Every structure is written in C-alpha cells, then in structure tokens.
Amino acid sequence: MQPAAHAGRDLVDRFGRQISYVRLSVTDRCDLRCRYCMAEKMQFLPRRDLLSFEEIATLADLFIARGVRRIRLTGGEPLVRRDVGRLVRMLGERIGRGLEELTLTTNGTQLARFAALLHEAGVRRVNVSLDSRDPERFRYITRRGDLAPVLHGIEAAAVAGLAVKINMVALRGLNEDEIAPMLGWCAERGHDLTLIETMPLGEVEEDRTCHYLPLDRVRRRLEERFELVPSLRRTGGPARYWEVVGTRIRLGLITPLTGNFCAGCNRIRVAATGTVYGCLGHDQKVELRDLLRNGGPGAVDAALDRLVAGKPEGHDFRIEAARPAVERHMSVTGG
Ligand code: SAM
Ligand code: SF4
C-alpha cells in the first residue's frame, strides 16, 4: 500500500503536539504475569486477530509518511511473537529512510537469543524491565519468571552493542529497598535507569494502592546517596531525567500520579490488533485492521486524522480510584 495524498502532512493534535513516536505492540501475550500488569489468568487474543508483519510494515510506512520518526516495538512481550526477528528486520530496513530509530521494550527473558539479530537489524537501544535482582522476589513479582536468563539477556545485549536502559516499577513493600542498589548496579554497568509509578490500567488481583510508591519520596531518599542534577533532556515521553553525578548514567522518573506528564506528549499507541489509542489513560481510539485490509491508504490516513484530532489532553489517573482508569491492561498497548 503506497502512502496517499495525506503523505507529508504531519500528525498534529489540537494542542499543537506533533506525533513523531509510535509504540507498536506486536502481541498481547507474555511469558510472565507481573502482578501490577496482568491478572494471573489472562484471556489473550486469538492469533487471527493480530496484524500480520506485512500489515505492520505497511502501517509503519503510513506513519513515517505522516512524520513519525521513532517506532518502539513492545507488547505483551514482543520477543515471544513467533518469528518476530523477521518483523524487526523488515522495520529495520526503514531506518535512515524516514525512520530515525527503531527500539524495543522487553522483559529480557528471550533477549540473549535476539540481541545480535536486533543489532544487525539496526536497533541500537533496548529497554529491559527488571523490578528485582533477587531471584525469589523476581519470581514473586512476575509470578513465574527466572531471573538468570534476564540478567544473561542484559549482558548479551551490551555485548552485541545495544545500549540498555533498565525500567523498574517502584513497588512499596516489594522492591523499595532495592531501588538504591539498582541505581548503583546500573551505574557500574552504564545502564540508564527509569523508575515507574504503578498505573491503574486493567483489573488485576492485587490492590495496586498497597504497593503504590510515590517517586518524589524515592528521589529524596536517593539523594541521600547519589548526587542528582536535573537534566534538560526531554523526549516527549513521560519521563523526567536527572544526571547521576560521577557516573555515565541518567535516572528517569515516570510519575503519572505525582506529576502529570502529558503536556509534551508526542506519541500514539498501536495494539497488536491494529487498534490505535490516542492516550494511555483513555479509550479514545480508531480501528485500523479492517481499513488496512480493505480500505486503502486514504481510509487509514483519514482514520489517523480522526484519532489525532480527538487525542485527549491528558490522562486523569488516580491511584485511589475504585476502578482502573481504563479496562485494558498495560500489556495491550505496551506502556
Ligand atoms: N513485556 C515488556 C516489558 O515488560 O518490558 C514490554 C511491555 S510492558 C507492558 C512495558 C512496561 O510497562 C514495563 O516496563 C512494565 O513494567 C510497565 N508496566 C506494566 N504495567 C504497568 C502498570 N500498571 N503501571 C506501570 N507500569 C506498568
Ligand atoms: Fe509481561 Fe511486561 Fe506485563 Fe510483565 S510488564 S506481564 S513482562 S507485558
């Protein structure tokens, strides 16, 4: 499918925010069941409902033609989708031809197997989620995971030449005491660290309020051990950054609850079915799968215009609310 007449027209919303970044979920499935992310028993999508790799590549071309410069593959766990290396290679061919960067967010369980392929395909940075470096706790938080392959995956990624950023969800009573040691560990290895507040997305068995940990408090504690200097770095994403003085790394904080991050939002999120969401915290969406199959590029472009025109100003997450802000789990849109 060739880009249509809208090609060259950037996707700019009514608040003047230009969409240059797409998070693309390639599957809602995962080999872990992190307690804050998923319910223990999840109903996953039938495979026939997923976009094919060719459809994803077509969609990527349409996005690129509309000014998208960065694509992040995510999930669920992106590396558990069958033959995902083929998709990474297909999208990697777009780097330098409109696409500036292809990245990936992963839980790391399969990373050792994929690290070299990712680098060969043009990926240069990966985010790896790691909430604990204690094997027992890691298993508890993920409900089933082994820590060793994840640590091995992180090493393999670094050896393959990938910059690794660690994502850690800060969980009161579960990993709070590991945050400062994690920052030290990351500093030794040259991995940036981003801490994330739990967000109320989708029903899970746990009461998220029990483990909710406000990151302003965490930062004050870290400052007793590390010198943190606010960084001017802005990515259009939810994180605010601090330089960790005396190290090569940055600390990022994603604070949807204690500090809304929406004003500079530059992103939209594609679920594995081709549903595209304007905001992580709202249901505003367009369905692109049928349009990709039967509608032609003009129809997809028009739907993207509708999505961006209606992109909400921001989320209104409240951790104490009785119900999640939206029904879908984070694993549908991949963060
Ligand atoms: N499976 C991959 C992983 O874990 O990195 C990619 C998808 S995962 C949904 C993306 C990120 O979202 C992870 O860093 C995860 O910790 C985070 N996440 C999932 N559910 C969350 C929630 N309810 N609140 C905050 N972060 C969440
Ligand atoms: Fe899977 Fe990532 Fe969700 Fe954990 S956070 S259950 S690894 S999708």
Coordinates of N, CA, C and O in Angstrom, one line a residue, residues 166-334:
I166 N 17.3 0.2 31.9 CA 16.5 -0.6 32.8 C 15.3 0.1 33.2 O 15.4 1.3 33.7
N167 N 14.1 -0.5 33.1 CA 12.9 0.0 33.7 C 12.5 -0.8 34.9 O 12.5 -2.0 34.9
M168 N 12.2 0.0 36.0 CA 11.9 -0.7 37.2 C 10.6 0.0 37.8 O 10.6 1.2 38.0
V169 N 9.6 -0.8 38.0 CA 8.3 -0.3 38.6 C 8.6 -0.3 40.1 O 9.0 -1.3 40.7
A170 N 8.4 0.9 40.7 CA 8.7 1.1 42.1 C 7.5 0.6 42.9 O 6.4 1.1 42.7
L171 N 7.7 -0.4 43.8 CA 6.6 -1.1 44.5 C 6.8 -1.1 46.0 O 7.8 -1.8 46.4
R172 N 6.0 -0.4 46.6 CA 6.2 -0.3 48.1 C 6.1 -1.7 48.7 O 5.2 -2.4 48.4
G173 N 7.0 -2.0 49.6 CA 6.9 -3.3 50.3 C 7.4 -4.4 49.4 O 7.5 -5.6 49.9
L174 N 7.7 -4.2 48.1 CA 8.2 -5.3 47.3 C 9.6 -5.1 46.8 O 10.4 -6.1 46.8
N175 N 9.9 -3.9 46.3 CA 11.3 -3.7 45.9 C 11.8 -2.3 46.3 O 12.9 -1.9 45.8
E176 N 11.1 -1.7 47.2 CA 11.6 -0.3 47.6 C 13.0 -0.3 48.1 O 13.8 0.6 47.7
D177 N 13.4 -1.4 48.8 CA 14.8 -1.4 49.3 C 15.8 -1.7 48.3 O 17.0 -1.7 48.5
E178 N 15.4 -2.1 47.1 CA 16.3 -2.5 46.0 C 16.6 -1.3 45.1 O 17.4 -1.4 44.1
I179 N 15.9 -0.2 45.3 CA 16.0 0.9 44.3 C 17.4 1.5 44.3 O 18.0 1.7 43.2
A180 N 17.9 1.9 45.5 CA 19.2 2.5 45.5 C 20.3 1.5 45.0 O 21.1 1.9 44.2
P181 N 20.3 0.2 45.5 CA 21.2 -0.7 45.0 C 21.1 -0.9 43.4 O 22.1 -1.1 42.7
M182 N 19.9 -0.8 42.9 CA 19.7 -1.0 41.5 C 20.4 0.2 40.8 O 21.0 0.0 39.7
L183 N 20.2 1.4 41.3 CA 20.9 2.5 40.7 C 22.4 2.4 40.7 O 23.1 2.6 39.7
G184 N 22.9 1.9 41.8 CA 24.4 1.6 41.9 C 24.8 0.6 40.8 O 25.8 0.7 40.2
W185 N 24.0 -0.5 40.7 CA 24.3 -1.6 39.8 C 24.3 -1.1 38.4 O 25.1 -1.4 37.5
C186 N 23.3 -0.2 38.1 CA 23.2 0.3 36.7 C 24.4 1.2 36.4 O 24.9 1.3 35.3
A187 N 24.7 2.0 37.4 CA 25.8 3.0 37.3 C 27.1 2.2 36.9 O 27.9 2.6 36.0
E188 N 27.4 1.1 37.6 CA 28.6 0.3 37.4 C 28.6 -0.2 35.9 O 29.6 -0.4 35.3
R189 N 27.4 -0.5 35.4 CA 27.3 -1.2 34.1 C 27.0 -0.2 33.0 O 27.0 -0.6 31.8
G190 N 26.8 1.1 33.3 CA 26.5 2.0 32.3 C 25.1 2.0 31.7 O 24.8 2.4 30.6
H191 N 24.1 1.4 32.5 CA 22.7 1.4 32.1 C 21.9 2.5 32.7 O 22.0 2.7 33.9
D192 N 21.2 3.3 31.9 CA 20.3 4.3 32.5 C 19.2 3.5 33.2 O 18.9 2.3 32.9
L193 N 18.7 4.1 34.2 CA 17.6 3.5 35.0 C 16.4 4.4 35.0 O 16.5 5.6 35.3
T194 N 15.2 3.9 34.7 CA 14.0 4.6 34.8 C 13.1 3.9 35.8 O 12.8 2.7 35.7
L195 N 12.6 4.7 36.8 CA 11.7 4.2 37.8 C 10.3 4.6 37.3 O 10.1 5.7 36.8
I196 N 9.3 3.7 37.6 CA 7.9 4.0 37.1 C 7.0 3.8 38.3 O 7.1 2.8 39.0
E197 N 6.0 4.7 38.4 CA 4.9 4.5 39.4 C 3.9 3.6 38.8 O 3.6 3.7 37.6
T198 N 3.3 2.7 39.6 CA 2.2 1.8 39.1 C 1.1 2.7 38.6 O 0.6 3.6 39.3
M199 N 0.5 2.3 37.5 CA -0.6 3.0 36.9 C -1.9 2.1 36.9 O -1.7 0.9 36.7
P200 N -3.0 2.7 37.2 CA -4.2 1.9 37.3 C -4.9 1.5 36.0 O -5.8 2.1 35.5
L201 N -4.3 0.5 35.3 CA -4.7 0.1 34.0 C -5.1 -1.4 34.0 O -4.3 -2.2 34.3
G202 N -6.4 -1.7 33.8 CA -6.9 -3.0 33.7 C -7.0 -3.6 35.1 O -6.3 -3.3 36.0
E203 N -7.9 -4.6 35.2 CA -8.1 -5.3 36.5 C -7.0 -6.3 36.8 O -6.7 -7.0 35.9
V204 N -6.4 -6.2 38.0 CA -5.5 -7.3 38.4 C -6.0 -7.8 39.8 O -6.8 -7.1 40.4
E205 N -5.5 -8.9 40.2 CA -6.0 -9.4 41.5 C -5.6 -8.5 42.7 O -6.3 -8.3 43.6
E206 N -4.4 -7.9 42.5 CA -3.8 -7.1 43.6 C -4.5 -5.8 43.7 O -5.0 -5.2 42.7
D207 N -4.5 -5.2 44.9 CA -4.9 -3.8 45.1 C -3.7 -3.0 44.9 O -2.8 -3.0 45.7
R208 N -3.7 -2.2 43.8 CA -2.5 -1.5 43.4 C -2.1 -0.5 44.5 O -1.0 -0.1 44.6
T209 N -3.1 0.0 45.2 CA -2.8 1.0 46.2 C -1.8 0.5 47.3 O -1.0 1.3 47.8
C210 N -1.9 -0.8 47.5 CA -1.0 -1.4 48.5 C 0.5 -1.2 48.2 O 1.3 -1.1 49.1
H211 N 0.8 -1.3 46.9 CA 2.2 -1.2 46.5 C 2.6 0.1 45.8 O 3.7 0.3 45.3
Y212 N 1.6 1.0 45.8 CA 1.9 2.3 45.1 C 3.0 3.1 45.9 O 2.9 3.2 47.1
L213 N 4.0 3.5 45.2 CA 5.1 4.2 45.9 C 5.4 5.5 45.1 O 5.8 5.5 43.9
P214 N 5.1 6.7 45.7 CA 5.3 8.0 45.1 C 6.8 8.2 44.8 O 7.6 8.1 45.8
L215 N 7.1 8.6 43.6 CA 8.5 8.7 43.3 C 9.2 9.9 43.8 O 10.4 10.0 43.9
D216 N 8.4 10.9 44.2 CA 9.1 12.1 44.7 C 9.8 11.7 46.1 O 10.9 12.1 46.3
R217 N 9.1 10.8 46.8 CA 9.7 10.3 48.0 C 11.0 9.5 47.7 O 12.0 9.6 48.4
V218 N 10.9 8.7 46.7 CA 12.0 7.8 46.4 C 13.2 8.7 46.0 O 14.4 8.5 46.4
R219 N 12.9 9.7 45.2 CA 14.0 10.6 44.7 C 14.7 11.3 45.9 O 16.0 11.3 46.0
R220 N 13.9 11.7 46.9 CA 14.6 12.4 48.1 C 15.5 11.4 48.8 O 16.6 11.7 49.2
R221 N 15.0 10.1 48.9 CA 15.9 9.1 49.5 C 17.2 8.9 48.7 O 18.3 8.7 49.3
L222 N 17.0 8.8 47.4 CA 18.2 8.5 46.6 C 19.2 9.6 46.7 O 20.4 9.4 46.7
E223 N 18.7 10.9 46.9 CA 19.6 12.0 47.0 C 20.5 12.0 48.3 O 21.5 12.7 48.4
E224 N 20.1 11.1 49.2 CA 21.0 10.9 50.4 C 22.3 10.1 50.0 O 23.3 10.2 50.6
R225 N 22.2 9.3 48.9 CA 23.3 8.5 48.5 C 24.0 8.9 47.2 O 25.1 8.6 46.9
F226 N 23.2 9.6 46.3 CA 23.7 10.0 45.0 C 23.4 11.5 44.8 O 22.4 12.0 45.2
E227 N 24.3 12.1 44.0 CA 24.1 13.5 43.7 C 23.3 13.5 42.3 O 23.8 13.0 41.3
L228 N 22.1 14.0 42.4 CA 21.2 14.0 41.2 C 21.0 15.5 40.7 O 20.6 16.3 41.5
V229 N 21.3 15.7 39.5 CA 21.2 17.0 38.9 C 20.1 17.0 37.8 O 20.2 16.2 36.9
P230 N 19.1 17.8 37.9 CA 18.0 17.7 36.9 C 18.6 17.9 35.5 O 19.5 18.8 35.3
S231 N 18.1 17.1 34.6 CA 18.6 17.2 33.2 C 17.6 17.9 32.3 O 16.4 17.9 32.6
L232 N 18.1 18.6 31.3 CA 17.2 19.3 30.4 C 16.6 18.3 29.4 O 15.8 18.7 28.6
R233 N 17.1 17.1 29.4 CA 16.7 16.1 28.3 C 15.1 16.0 28.4 O 14.5 15.8 29.4
R234 N 14.5 16.1 27.2 CA 13.1 15.9 27.1 C 12.9 15.0 25.9 O 13.5 15.3 24.8
T235 N 12.1 13.9 26.0 CA 11.9 13.0 24.8 C 10.5 13.1 24.3 O 10.2 12.4 23.3
G236 N 9.6 13.9 24.9 CA 8.2 13.9 24.5 C 7.5 12.7 25.2 O 6.3 12.5 25.0
G237 N 8.3 12.0 26.0 CA 7.7 10.9 26.7 C 7.4 11.3 28.2 O 7.6 12.4 28.5
P238 N 7.0 10.3 28.9 CA 6.6 10.6 30.3 C 7.7 10.8 31.3 O 7.4 11.3 32.4
A239 N 8.9 10.5 31.0 CA 10.0 10.6 32.0 C 10.6 12.0 32.1 O 10.7 12.7 31.2
R240 N 11.0 12.3 33.4 CA 11.8 13.4 33.6 C 13.2 12.8 34.1 O 13.2 11.8 34.7
Y241 N 14.3 13.5 33.7 CA 15.6 12.9 33.9 C 16.5 13.7 34.9 O 16.4 14.9 35.0
W242 N 17.4 12.9 35.5 CA 18.4 13.5 36.4 C 19.7 12.9 36.0 O 19.8 11.7 35.7
E243 N 20.8 13.7 35.9 CA 22.1 13.2 35.7 C 22.6 12.6 37.1 O 22.3 13.3 38.1
V244 N 23.2 11.4 37.1 CA 23.7 10.9 38.3 C 25.2 11.3 38.3 O 26.0 10.7 37.6
V245 N 25.5 12.3 39.1 CA 26.9 12.9 39.1 C 27.9 11.8 39.4 O 27.7 11.0 40.3
G246 N 29.0 11.8 38.6 CA 30.1 10.9 38.9 C 29.9 9.6 38.2 O 30.7 8.7 38.3
T247 N 28.8 9.4 37.4 CA 28.6 8.2 36.6 C 28.3 8.6 35.2 O 28.1 9.8 34.9
R248 N 28.1 7.6 34.3 CA 27.8 7.9 32.9 C 26.3 7.8 32.7 O 25.8 7.9 31.6
I249 N 25.5 7.6 33.8 CA 24.1 7.3 33.5 C 23.1 8.4 34.0 O 23.5 9.3 34.7
R250 N 21.9 8.2 33.5 CA 20.8 9.1 33.9 C 19.8 8.3 34.6 O 19.5 7.1 34.3
L251 N 19.1 9.0 35.5 CA 17.9 8.4 36.2 C 16.7 9.1 35.6 O 16.6 10.3 35.5
G252 N 15.7 8.3 35.2 CA 14.5 8.8 34.7 C 13.4 8.5 35.7 O 13.4 7.4 36.3
L253 N 12.4 9.3 35.9 CA 11.3 9.1 36.7 C 10.0 9.2 35.9 O 9.8 10.3 35.3
I254 N 9.2 8.2 35.9 CA 7.9 8.3 35.3 C 6.8 8.4 36.4 O 6.6 7.4 37.1
T255 N 6.2 9.6 36.5 CA 5.4 9.9 37.6 C 4.0 10.3 37.2 O 3.6 11.5 37.4
P256 N 3.2 9.4 36.6 CA 1.9 9.8 36.2 C 1.0 10.2 37.3 O 0.1 11.0 37.1
L257 N 1.3 9.7 38.5 CA 0.4 10.0 39.6 C 0.8 11.3 40.3 O 0.0 12.2 40.6
T258 N 2.2 11.4 40.6 CA 2.6 12.6 41.4 C 2.9 13.8 40.5 O 3.1 14.9 40.9
G259 N 3.0 13.6 39.2 CA 3.3 14.7 38.3 C 2.9 14.3 36.9 O 3.4 13.4 36.3
N260 N 1.9 15.0 36.4 CA 1.3 14.6 35.1 C 2.3 14.9 34.0 O 3.0 15.9 34.0
F261 N 2.4 13.9 33.0 CA 3.5 14.1 32.0 C 2.9 14.4 30.6 O 3.6 14.1 29.6
C262 N 1.7 14.9 30.5 CA 1.1 14.8 29.2 C 1.3 16.0 28.3 O 1.1 15.9 27.1
A263 N 1.8 17.2 28.9 CA 1.8 18.4 28.1 C 2.6 18.3 26.8 O 2.2 18.8 25.8
G264 N 3.7 17.6 26.8 CA 4.5 17.5 25.6 C 4.4 16.1 24.9 O 5.3 15.8 24.1
C265 N 3.3 15.4 25.1 CA 3.1 14.1 24.6 C 3.2 14.0 23.1 O 2.5 14.7 22.4
N266 N 4.1 13.2 22.6 CA 4.3 13.2 21.1 C 4.0 11.8 20.5 O 4.4 11.4 19.5
R267 N 3.2 11.0 21.3 CA 3.0 9.6 20.9 C 1.6 9.1 20.7 O 0.7 9.6 21.3
I268 N 1.5 8.0 20.0 CA 0.2 7.3 19.9 C 0.6 5.8 20.1 O 1.8 5.4 19.9
R269 N -0.3 4.9 20.4 CA 0.0 3.6 20.7 C -0.9 2.6 19.9 O -2.1 2.7 19.8
V270 N -0.2 1.6 19.2 CA -0.9 0.7 18.4 C -1.0 -0.7 19.1 O 0.1 -1.2 19.5
A271 N -2.2 -1.2 19.3 CA -2.3 -2.5 19.8 C -2.0 -3.6 18.7 O -2.1 -3.2 17.5
A272 N -1.8 -4.8 19.1 CA -1.4 -5.8 18.1 C -2.5 -6.1 17.1 O -2.3 -6.6 16.0
T273 N -3.7 -5.7 17.4 CA -4.9 -5.9 16.5 C -5.0 -4.7 15.5 O -5.9 -4.8 14.7
G274 N -4.2 -3.7 15.7 CA -4.4 -2.5 14.8 C -5.3 -1.5 15.4 O -5.6 -0.5 14.7
T275 N -5.7 -1.6 16.6 CA -6.4 -0.6 17.3 C -5.4 0.5 17.7 O -4.4 0.1 18.3
V276 N -5.6 1.7 17.4 CA -4.7 2.8 17.8 C -5.3 3.7 18.8 O -6.4 4.2 18.6
Y277 N -4.6 3.9 19.9 CA -5.1 4.7 21.0 C -4.4 6.0 21.0 O -3.1 6.1 20.9
G278 N -5.1 7.1 21.3 CA -4.6 8.4 21.4 C -3.9 8.7 22.7 O -3.1 9.6 22.8
C279 N -4.3 8.0 23.7 CA -3.7 8.2 25.1 C -3.7 7.0 25.9 O -4.6 6.1 25.8
L280 N -2.7 6.8 26.7 CA -2.5 5.6 27.5 C -3.7 5.5 28.5 O -4.1 4.4 28.9
G281 N -4.2 6.7 29.0 CA -5.2 6.7 30.0 C -6.6 6.9 29.6 O -7.5 7.1 30.4
H282 N -6.9 6.7 28.3 CA -8.3 6.9 27.8 C -8.6 5.8 26.7 O -7.7 5.2 26.2
D283 N -9.9 5.7 26.4 CA -10.3 4.7 25.4 C -10.4 5.3 24.0 O -10.8 4.6 23.1
Q284 N -10.0 6.5 23.8 CA -10.2 7.1 22.5 C -9.3 6.4 21.5 O -8.1 6.2 21.8
K285 N -9.9 6.0 20.4 CA -9.2 5.0 19.5 C -9.8 5.0 18.1 O -10.9 5.5 17.9
V286 N -9.0 4.5 17.2 CA -9.5 4.1 15.9 C -9.1 2.7 15.6 O -8.1 2.2 16.1
E287 N -9.9 2.0 14.7 CA -9.6 0.6 14.4 C -9.0 0.6 13.0 O -9.7 1.0 12.0
L288 N -7.8 0.1 12.8 CA -7.1 0.2 11.5 C -7.1 -1.1 10.8 O -6.8 -1.1 9.6
R289 N -7.3 -2.2 11.5 CA -7.1 -3.5 10.8 C -7.9 -3.7 9.6 O -7.4 -4.0 8.5
D290 N -9.2 -3.5 9.7 CA -10.1 -3.7 8.5 C -9.8 -2.6 7.4 O -9.9 -2.9 6.2
L291 N -9.4 -1.4 7.9 CA -9.1 -0.4 6.9 C -7.8 -0.8 6.1 O -7.7 -0.6 4.9
L292 N -6.8 -1.4 6.9 CA -5.6 -1.8 6.2 C -5.9 -2.9 5.2 O -5.3 -3.0 4.1
R293 N -6.9 -3.8 5.6 CA -7.2 -5.0 4.7 C -8.1 -4.6 3.5 O -7.9 -5.1 2.4
N294 N -9.0 -3.6 3.8 CA -10.0 -3.4 2.7 C -10.1 -1.9 2.3 O -10.8 -1.6 1.4
G295 N -9.6 -1.0 3.1 CA -9.9 0.4 2.9 C -9.0 1.2 2.1 O -9.4 2.2 1.5
G296 N -7.7 0.8 1.9 CA -6.8 1.6 1.2 C -6.2 2.7 2.0 O -6.6 3.0 3.1
P297 N -5.0 3.2 1.5 CA -4.2 4.2 2.3 C -5.0 5.5 2.7 O -4.8 6.0 3.8
G298 N -5.9 5.9 1.8 CA -6.7 7.1 2.1 C -7.5 6.9 3.4 O -7.6 7.8 4.2
A299 N -8.1 5.7 3.5 CA -9.0 5.5 4.6 C -8.2 5.4 5.9 O -8.6 5.9 7.0
V300 N -7.0 4.8 5.8 CA -6.2 4.7 7.0 C -5.7 6.1 7.5 O -5.8 6.5 8.6
D301 N -5.3 6.9 6.5 CA -4.9 8.2 6.8 C -6.0 9.1 7.4 O -5.8 9.8 8.4
A302 N -7.2 8.9 6.9 CA -8.3 9.7 7.4 C -8.6 9.3 8.8 O -8.9 10.1 9.7
A303 N -8.5 8.0 9.1 CA -8.7 7.5 10.5 C -7.6 8.1 11.4 O -7.9 8.4 12.6
L304 N -6.4 8.1 10.9 CA -5.3 8.7 11.8 C -5.6 10.2 12.1 O -5.4 10.7 13.2
D305 N -6.1 10.9 11.1 CA -6.5 12.3 11.3 C -7.6 12.4 12.4 O -7.5 13.2 13.2
R306 N -8.6 11.5 12.3 CA -9.6 11.5 13.3 C -9.0 11.2 14.7 O -9.4 11.9 15.7
L307 N -8.1 10.2 14.8 CA -7.5 9.9 16.1 C -6.8 11.1 16.7 O -7.0 11.5 17.8
V308 N -6.0 11.7 15.8 CA -5.1 12.8 16.4 C -6.0 14.0 16.7 O -5.7 14.7 17.7
A309 N -7.0 14.3 15.9 CA -7.9 15.4 16.2 C -8.6 15.2 17.6 O -8.8 16.2 18.3
G310 N -8.8 14.0 17.9 CA -9.5 13.7 19.2 C -8.6 13.3 20.3 O -9.1 12.9 21.4
K311 N -7.3 13.4 20.1 CA -6.3 13.0 21.2 C -6.6 13.8 22.5 O -6.6 15.0 22.5
P312 N -6.9 13.0 23.6 CA -7.2 13.8 24.8 C -6.0 14.6 25.3 O -4.8 14.3 25.0
E313 N -6.3 15.6 26.0 CA -5.2 16.5 26.5 C -4.3 15.7 27.5 O -3.1 16.0 27.5
G314 N -4.9 14.8 28.3 CA -4.0 14.1 29.2 C -4.8 13.0 29.9 O -6.1 12.9 29.8
H315 N -4.1 12.2 30.7 CA -4.8 11.2 31.4 C -5.3 11.8 32.8 O -4.9 12.9 33.1
D316 N -6.2 11.1 33.5 CA -6.5 11.6 34.8 C -6.5 10.4 35.8 O -7.5 10.0 36.4
F317 N -5.3 9.7 35.8 CA -5.1 8.6 36.7 C -5.3 9.0 38.1 O -4.7 10.1 38.5
R318 N -5.9 8.2 38.9 CA -5.9 8.4 40.4 C -5.8 7.0 41.0 O -6.5 6.1 40.7
I319 N -4.7 6.9 41.8 CA -4.4 5.5 42.3 C -5.5 5.1 43.3 O -5.8 3.9 43.4
E320 N -6.1 6.0 44.0 CA -7.1 5.6 45.0 C -8.5 5.3 44.4 O -9.4 4.9 45.1
A321 N -8.7 5.5 43.1 CA -10.0 5.3 42.5 C -10.3 3.8 42.6 O -9.5 2.9 42.5
A322 N -11.6 3.5 42.8 CA -12.0 2.1 43.0 C -11.8 1.3 41.7 O -11.5 0.1 41.8
R323 N -11.9 1.9 40.6 CA -11.8 1.2 39.3 C -10.6 1.6 38.6 O -10.2 2.8 38.7
P324 N -10.0 0.8 37.7 CA -8.9 1.2 36.9 C -9.3 2.4 35.9 O -10.5 2.4 35.6
A325 N -8.4 3.2 35.5 CA -8.8 4.4 34.7 C -9.3 3.8 33.3 O -10.2 4.4 32.8
V326 N -8.7 2.8 32.8 CA -9.3 2.1 31.6 C -9.3 0.6 31.8 O -8.5 0.1 32.6
E327 N -10.2 -0.1 31.1 CA -10.3 -1.5 31.3 C -9.1 -2.3 30.8 O -8.7 -3.4 31.2
R328 N -8.4 -1.8 29.7 CA -7.4 -2.5 29.1 C -6.1 -2.5 30.0 O -5.8 -1.5 30.6
H329 N -5.4 -3.6 29.9 CA -4.2 -3.8 30.7 C -3.0 -3.0 29.9 O -3.1 -2.8 28.7
M330 N -2.0 -2.7 30.6 CA -0.8 -2.1 30.0 C -0.3 -3.0 28.9 O 0.3 -2.5 27.9
S331 N -0.5 -4.3 29.0 CA 0.1 -5.3 28.1 C -0.6 -5.1 26.7 O -0.2 -5.7 25.7
V332 N -1.8 -4.4 26.6 CA -2.4 -4.3 25.3 C -1.7 -3.2 24.5 O -1.5 -3.4 23.3
T333 N -1.2 -2.2 25.1 CA -0.5 -1.1 24.4 C 1.0 -1.1 24.7 O 1.7 -0.3 24.0
G334 N 1.4 -1.9 25.6 CA 2.8 -2.0 25.9 C 3.5 -0.8 26.5 O 4.6 -0.5 26.3

